Coordinates of C-alpha atoms and ligand atoms in Angstrom, one line a residue:
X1 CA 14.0 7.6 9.6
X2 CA 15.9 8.2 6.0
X3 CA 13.3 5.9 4.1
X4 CA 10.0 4.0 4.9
X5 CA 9.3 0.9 2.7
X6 CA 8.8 -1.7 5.0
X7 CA 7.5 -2.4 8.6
X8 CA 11.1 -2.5 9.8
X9 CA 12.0 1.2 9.0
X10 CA 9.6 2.6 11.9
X11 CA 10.8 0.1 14.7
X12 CA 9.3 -1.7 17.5
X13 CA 5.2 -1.7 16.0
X14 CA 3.8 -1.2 19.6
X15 CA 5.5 2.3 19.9
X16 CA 4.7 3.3 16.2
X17 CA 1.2 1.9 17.0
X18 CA 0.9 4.0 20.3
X19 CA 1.7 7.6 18.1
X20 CA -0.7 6.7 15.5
X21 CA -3.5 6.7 18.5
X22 CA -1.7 9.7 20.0
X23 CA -2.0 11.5 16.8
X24 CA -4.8 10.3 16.5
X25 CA -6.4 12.0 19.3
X26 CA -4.5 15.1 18.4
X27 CA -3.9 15.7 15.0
X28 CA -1.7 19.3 14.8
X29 CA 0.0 18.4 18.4
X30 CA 3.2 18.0 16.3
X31 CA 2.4 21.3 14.0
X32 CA 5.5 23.1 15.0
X33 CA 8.0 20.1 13.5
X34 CA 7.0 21.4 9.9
X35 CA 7.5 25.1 10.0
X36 CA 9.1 26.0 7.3
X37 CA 9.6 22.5 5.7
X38 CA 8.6 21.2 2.4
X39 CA 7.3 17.6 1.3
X40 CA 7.0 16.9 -2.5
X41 CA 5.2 14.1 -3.8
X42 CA 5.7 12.7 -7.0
X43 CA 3.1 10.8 -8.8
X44 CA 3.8 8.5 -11.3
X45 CA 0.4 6.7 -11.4
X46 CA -3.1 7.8 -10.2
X47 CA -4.4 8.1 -6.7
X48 CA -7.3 9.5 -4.5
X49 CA -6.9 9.0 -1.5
X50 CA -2.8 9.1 -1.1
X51 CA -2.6 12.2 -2.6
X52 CA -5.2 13.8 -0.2
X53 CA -4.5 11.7 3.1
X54 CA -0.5 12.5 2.5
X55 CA -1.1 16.4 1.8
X56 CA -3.5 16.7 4.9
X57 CA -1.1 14.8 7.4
X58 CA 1.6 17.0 5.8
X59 CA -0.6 20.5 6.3
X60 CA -1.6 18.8 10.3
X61 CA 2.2 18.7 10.6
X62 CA 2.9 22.1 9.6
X63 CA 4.4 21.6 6.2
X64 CA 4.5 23.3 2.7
X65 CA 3.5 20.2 0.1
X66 CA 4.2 20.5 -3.8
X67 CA 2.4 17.9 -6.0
X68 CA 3.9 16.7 -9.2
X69 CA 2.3 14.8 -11.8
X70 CA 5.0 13.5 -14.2
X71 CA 2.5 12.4 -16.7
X72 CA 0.7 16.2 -16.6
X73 CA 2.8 18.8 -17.4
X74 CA 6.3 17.5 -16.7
X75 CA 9.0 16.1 -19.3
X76 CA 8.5 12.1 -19.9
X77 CA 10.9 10.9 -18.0
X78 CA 13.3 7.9 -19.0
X79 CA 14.0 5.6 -16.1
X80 CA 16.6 3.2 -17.5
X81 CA 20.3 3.9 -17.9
X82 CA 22.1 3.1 -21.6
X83 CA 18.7 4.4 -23.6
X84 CA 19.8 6.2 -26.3
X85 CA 17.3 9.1 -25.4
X86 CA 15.8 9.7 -28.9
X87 CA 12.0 9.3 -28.2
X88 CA 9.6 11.0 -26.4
X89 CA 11.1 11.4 -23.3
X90 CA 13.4 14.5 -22.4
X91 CA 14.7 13.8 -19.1
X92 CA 16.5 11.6 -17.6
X93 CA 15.2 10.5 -13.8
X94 CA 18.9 10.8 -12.6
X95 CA 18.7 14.8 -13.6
X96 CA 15.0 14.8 -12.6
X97 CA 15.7 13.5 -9.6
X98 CA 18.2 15.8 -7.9
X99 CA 17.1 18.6 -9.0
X100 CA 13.5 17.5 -7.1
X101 CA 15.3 17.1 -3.9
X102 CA 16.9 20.5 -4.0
X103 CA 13.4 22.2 -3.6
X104 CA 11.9 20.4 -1.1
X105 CA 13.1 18.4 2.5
X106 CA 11.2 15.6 2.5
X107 CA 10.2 13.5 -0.9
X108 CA 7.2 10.6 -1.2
X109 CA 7.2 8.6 -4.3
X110 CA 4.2 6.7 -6.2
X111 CA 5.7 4.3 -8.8
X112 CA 3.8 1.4 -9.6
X113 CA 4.8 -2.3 -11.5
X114 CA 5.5 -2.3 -15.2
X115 CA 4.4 -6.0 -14.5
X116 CA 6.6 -6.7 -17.4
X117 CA 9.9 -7.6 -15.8
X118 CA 9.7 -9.1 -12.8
X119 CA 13.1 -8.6 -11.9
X120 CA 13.3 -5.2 -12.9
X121 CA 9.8 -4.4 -10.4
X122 CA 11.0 -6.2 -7.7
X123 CA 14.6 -4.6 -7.4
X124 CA 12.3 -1.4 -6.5
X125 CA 14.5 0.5 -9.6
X126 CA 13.0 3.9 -9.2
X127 CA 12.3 4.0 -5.7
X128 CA 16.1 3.4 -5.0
X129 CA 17.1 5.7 -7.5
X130 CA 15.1 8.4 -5.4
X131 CA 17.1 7.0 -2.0
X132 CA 20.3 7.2 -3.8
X133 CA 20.1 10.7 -6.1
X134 CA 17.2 12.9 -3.8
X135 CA 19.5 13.5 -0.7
X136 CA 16.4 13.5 1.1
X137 CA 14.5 11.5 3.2
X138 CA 11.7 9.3 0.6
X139 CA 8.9 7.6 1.7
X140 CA 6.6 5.0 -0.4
X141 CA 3.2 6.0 -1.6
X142 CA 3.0 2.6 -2.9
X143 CA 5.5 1.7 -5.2
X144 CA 6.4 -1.5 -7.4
X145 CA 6.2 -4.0 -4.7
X146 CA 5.1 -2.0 -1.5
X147 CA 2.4 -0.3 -0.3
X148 CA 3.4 0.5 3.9
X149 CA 1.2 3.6 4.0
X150 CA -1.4 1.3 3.5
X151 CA -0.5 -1.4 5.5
X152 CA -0.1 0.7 8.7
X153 CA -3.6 2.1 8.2
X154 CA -5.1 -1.3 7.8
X155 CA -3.4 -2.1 11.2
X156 CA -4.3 0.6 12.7
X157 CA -8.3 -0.1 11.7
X158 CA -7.7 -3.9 12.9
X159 CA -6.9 -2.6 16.1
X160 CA -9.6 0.0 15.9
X161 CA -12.3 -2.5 15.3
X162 CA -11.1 -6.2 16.8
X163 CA -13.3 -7.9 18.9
X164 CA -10.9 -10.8 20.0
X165 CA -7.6 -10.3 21.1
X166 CA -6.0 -12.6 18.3
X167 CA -8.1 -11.7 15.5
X168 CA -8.1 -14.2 12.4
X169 CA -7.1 -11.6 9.7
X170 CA -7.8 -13.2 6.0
X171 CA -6.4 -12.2 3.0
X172 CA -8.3 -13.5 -0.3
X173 CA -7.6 -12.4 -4.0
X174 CA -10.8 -11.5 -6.3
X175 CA -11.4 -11.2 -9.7
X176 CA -10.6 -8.1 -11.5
X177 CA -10.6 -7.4 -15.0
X178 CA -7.0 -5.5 -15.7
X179 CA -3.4 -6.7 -14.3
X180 CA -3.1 -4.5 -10.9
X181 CA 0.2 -5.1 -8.9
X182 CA 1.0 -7.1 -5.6
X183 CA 2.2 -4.0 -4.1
X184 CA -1.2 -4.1 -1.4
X185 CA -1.4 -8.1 -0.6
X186 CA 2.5 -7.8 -0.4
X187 CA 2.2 -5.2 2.0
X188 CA -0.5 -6.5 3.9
X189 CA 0.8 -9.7 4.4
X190 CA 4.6 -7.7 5.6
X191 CA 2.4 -5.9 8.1
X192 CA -0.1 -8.6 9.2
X193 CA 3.1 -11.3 9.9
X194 CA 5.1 -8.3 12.2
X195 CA 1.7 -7.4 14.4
X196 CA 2.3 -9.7 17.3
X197 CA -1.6 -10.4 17.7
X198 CA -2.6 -11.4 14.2
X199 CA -3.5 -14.7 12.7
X200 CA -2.4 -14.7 8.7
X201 CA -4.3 -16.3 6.2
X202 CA -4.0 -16.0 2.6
X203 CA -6.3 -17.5 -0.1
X204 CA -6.0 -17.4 -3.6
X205 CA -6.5 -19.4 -6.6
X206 CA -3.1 -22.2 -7.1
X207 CA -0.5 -20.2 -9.4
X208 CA -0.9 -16.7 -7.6
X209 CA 1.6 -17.6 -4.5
X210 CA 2.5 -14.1 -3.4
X211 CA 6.9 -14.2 -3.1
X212 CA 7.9 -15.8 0.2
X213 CA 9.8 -13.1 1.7
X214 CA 6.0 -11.4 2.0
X215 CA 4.0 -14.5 2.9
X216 CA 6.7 -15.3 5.9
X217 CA 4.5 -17.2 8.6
X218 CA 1.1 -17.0 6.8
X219 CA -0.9 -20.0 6.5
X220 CA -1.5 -20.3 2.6
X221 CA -4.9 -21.6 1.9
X222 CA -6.5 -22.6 -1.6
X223 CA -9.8 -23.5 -0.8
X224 CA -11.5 -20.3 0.0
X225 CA -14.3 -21.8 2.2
X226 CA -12.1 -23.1 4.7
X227 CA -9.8 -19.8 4.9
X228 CA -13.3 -17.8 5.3
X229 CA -14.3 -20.0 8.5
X230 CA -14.1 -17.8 11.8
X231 CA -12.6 -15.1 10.2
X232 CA -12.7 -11.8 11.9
X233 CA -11.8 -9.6 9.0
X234 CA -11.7 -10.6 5.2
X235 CA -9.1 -8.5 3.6
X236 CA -10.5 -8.5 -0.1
X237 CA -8.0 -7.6 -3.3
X238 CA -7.2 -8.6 -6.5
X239 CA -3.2 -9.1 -7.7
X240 CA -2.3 -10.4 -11.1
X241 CA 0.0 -13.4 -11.4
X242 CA 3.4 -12.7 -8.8
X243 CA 5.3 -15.5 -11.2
X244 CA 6.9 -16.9 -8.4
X245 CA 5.7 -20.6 -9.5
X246 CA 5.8 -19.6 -12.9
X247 CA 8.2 -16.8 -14.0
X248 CA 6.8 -16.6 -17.6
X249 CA 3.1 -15.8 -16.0
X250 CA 4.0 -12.8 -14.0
X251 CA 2.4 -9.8 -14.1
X252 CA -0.8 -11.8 -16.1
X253 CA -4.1 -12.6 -15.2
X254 CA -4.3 -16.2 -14.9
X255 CA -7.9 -16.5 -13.3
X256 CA -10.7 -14.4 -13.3
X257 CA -12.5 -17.1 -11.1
X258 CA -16.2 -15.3 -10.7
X259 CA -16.6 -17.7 -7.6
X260 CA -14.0 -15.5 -5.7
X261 CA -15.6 -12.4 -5.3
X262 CA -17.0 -11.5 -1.9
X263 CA -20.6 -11.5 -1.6
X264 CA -22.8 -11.9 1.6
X265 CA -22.8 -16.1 1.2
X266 CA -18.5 -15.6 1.7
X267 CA -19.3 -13.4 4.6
X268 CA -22.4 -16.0 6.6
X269 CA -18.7 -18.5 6.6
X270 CA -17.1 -15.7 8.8
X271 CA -17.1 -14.9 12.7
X272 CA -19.4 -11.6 11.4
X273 CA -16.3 -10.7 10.3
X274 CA -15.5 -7.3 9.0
X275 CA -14.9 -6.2 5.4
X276 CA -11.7 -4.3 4.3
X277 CA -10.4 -3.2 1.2
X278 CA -8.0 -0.5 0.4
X279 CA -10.2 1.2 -2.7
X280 CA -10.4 2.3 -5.3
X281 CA -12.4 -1.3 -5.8
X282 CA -14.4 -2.2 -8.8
X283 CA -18.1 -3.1 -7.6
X284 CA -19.6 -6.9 -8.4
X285 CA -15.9 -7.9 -9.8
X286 CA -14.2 -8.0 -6.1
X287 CA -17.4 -7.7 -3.8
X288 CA -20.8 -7.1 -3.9
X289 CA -22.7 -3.8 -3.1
X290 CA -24.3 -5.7 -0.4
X291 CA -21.5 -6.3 1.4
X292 CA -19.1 -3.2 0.8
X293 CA -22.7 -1.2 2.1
X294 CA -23.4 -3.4 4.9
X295 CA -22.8 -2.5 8.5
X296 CA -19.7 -4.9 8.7
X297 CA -17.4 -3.0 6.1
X298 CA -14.7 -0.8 7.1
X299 CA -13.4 0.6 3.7
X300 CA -14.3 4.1 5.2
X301 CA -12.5 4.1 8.1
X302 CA -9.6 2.8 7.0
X303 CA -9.4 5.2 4.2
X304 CA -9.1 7.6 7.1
X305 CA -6.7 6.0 8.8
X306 CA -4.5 6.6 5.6
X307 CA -4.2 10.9 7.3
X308 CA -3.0 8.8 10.3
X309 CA -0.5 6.3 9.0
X310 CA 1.1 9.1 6.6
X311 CA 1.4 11.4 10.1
X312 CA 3.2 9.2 11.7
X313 CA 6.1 8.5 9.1
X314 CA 6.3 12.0 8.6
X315 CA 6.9 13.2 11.8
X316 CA 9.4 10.4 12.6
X317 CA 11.2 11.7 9.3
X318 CA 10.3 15.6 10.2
X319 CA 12.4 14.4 13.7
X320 CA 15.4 13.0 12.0
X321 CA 15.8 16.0 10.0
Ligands
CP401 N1 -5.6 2.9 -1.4 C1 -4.9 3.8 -2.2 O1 -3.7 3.9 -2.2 O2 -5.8 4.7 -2.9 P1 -5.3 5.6 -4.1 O3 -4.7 4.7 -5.2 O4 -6.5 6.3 -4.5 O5 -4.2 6.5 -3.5

């Protein structure tokens, strides 16, 4: 596997499904494919837990791992081509970036949305300048559109956790009070549409229609009420305005709709159905204390899944080497 942004790249899902529950059950049973092998991960944006769940799959699978932080000690980097580089940044990403891939084997990238420029976040600029100048093997540690690491791990925990054989797997926006990206509900839905035992919903307020190519087969639902009913799992996150029925509004908040955020009267609609969000989450904005602390959320485990998803892709692109 030469890069992993979407479902596609890791093939059929029930195989890549079946190692994540092998390596599940034994973490370090690949250890020997990253002797002497190097990941580097390069952060563009902040993270908790895909910083830590990446370097521990890496360390499980037997790898060196360097961590750069290109706003924290590193030369601003200038991502466009044709700047007249007389700012603040020193470097040019197409230097950067080849000169990254010579120390290292394997390269994961965290890049998020400028939300600015649609066009510009959605053509994936700098991830694809990693595929095209590294000359090694990238992976996506959520990126302008994509978040797959996350994705698989929220799979992985549906499986975990299911109680029906066809779940009803809801998607809802919530309120939030700064412009995040659709790189997660993107992700999700990519995921969520490929698992073969997965009914799709997705609810939002009119205006945030996530772009087609993500929403594929899902039943699109505005009235939250309904999409709640019999739900199994309530997948819980905010995204700011995708522009796809208006251009101009992308990357805005066009709602911060109070009535959307999940609290225990959304959950009494559902089959007891399960909460999930892939944190960090903001308290009282997206969902109540109640329910992220009650019995029924799984924002733990799937946080762990995160060691388990990341194992997998690596070993697939420690086995391609
Ligand atoms: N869910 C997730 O990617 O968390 P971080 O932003 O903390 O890495």
């Amino acid at each position: 596997m030469k890069s992993f942004i979407n479902v596609e790249d890791l093939g059929p899902l029930d195989k890549a499904m079946a190692e994540a529950f092998e390596i599940k059950n034994d973490r370090f049973k690949y250890q020997h494919l990253g002797k002497n092998k190097t990941l580097m991960m390069i952060f563009f944006n902040n993270s908790l837990r895909t910083r830590l769940s990446t370097q521990k799959a890496a360390m499980n699978l037997g790898m060196n791992v360097i961590v750069l932080d290109v706003n924290a000690g590193a030369w601003k980097l200038e991502t466009e081509r044709g700047v007249i580089m007389d700012g603040d940044k020193s470097e040019h990403l197409l230097e950067a970036i080849p000169v990254m891939g010579c120390y290292c084997d394997l390269i994961g990238v965290r890049s998020f949305a400028g939300l600015t420029d649609r066009e510009y976040d959605y053509a994936e600029t700098v991830l694809q300048q990693f595929i095209k100048y590294s000359g090694r093997p990238v992976f996506a540690m959520e990126t302008a559109t994509v978040h797959p690491l996350q994705a698989f791990a929220d799979l992985i925990t549906i499986e975990e956790h299911k109680v029906v054989e066809r779940p009803k797997v809801v998607l809802t926006w919530a309120p939030h009070c700064r412009a995040l990206p659709q790189a997660v509900p993107n992700s999700f839905a990519q995921w969520m549409n490929a698992a073969p035992d997965v009914d799709l919903v997705i609810t939002h307020p009119e205006g945030y229609e996530l772009d087609p190519k993500f929403v594929g087969n899902a039943v699109v639902e505005y009235d939250q009420k309904k999409a709640f009913e019999g739900a199994d799992f309530i997948y819980a996150k905010n995204w700011s305005n995708p522009g796809v029925t208006n251009p101009a509004d992308y990357g805005k908040i066009t709602s911060k709709d109070m009535s959307w955020t999940v609290d225990t009267e959304h959950m009494s609609w559902t089959n007891n159905g399960k909460f999930m969000h892939c944190l960090p989450v903001r308290r009282n904005l997206i969902v109540t204390d109640d329910v992220i602390e009650s019995p029924n959320s799984l924002v733990i485990p799937e946080a762990a899944n995160r060691e388990i998803s990341c194992s997998v892709v690596i070993k697939r692109m420690l086995e391609a080497l």
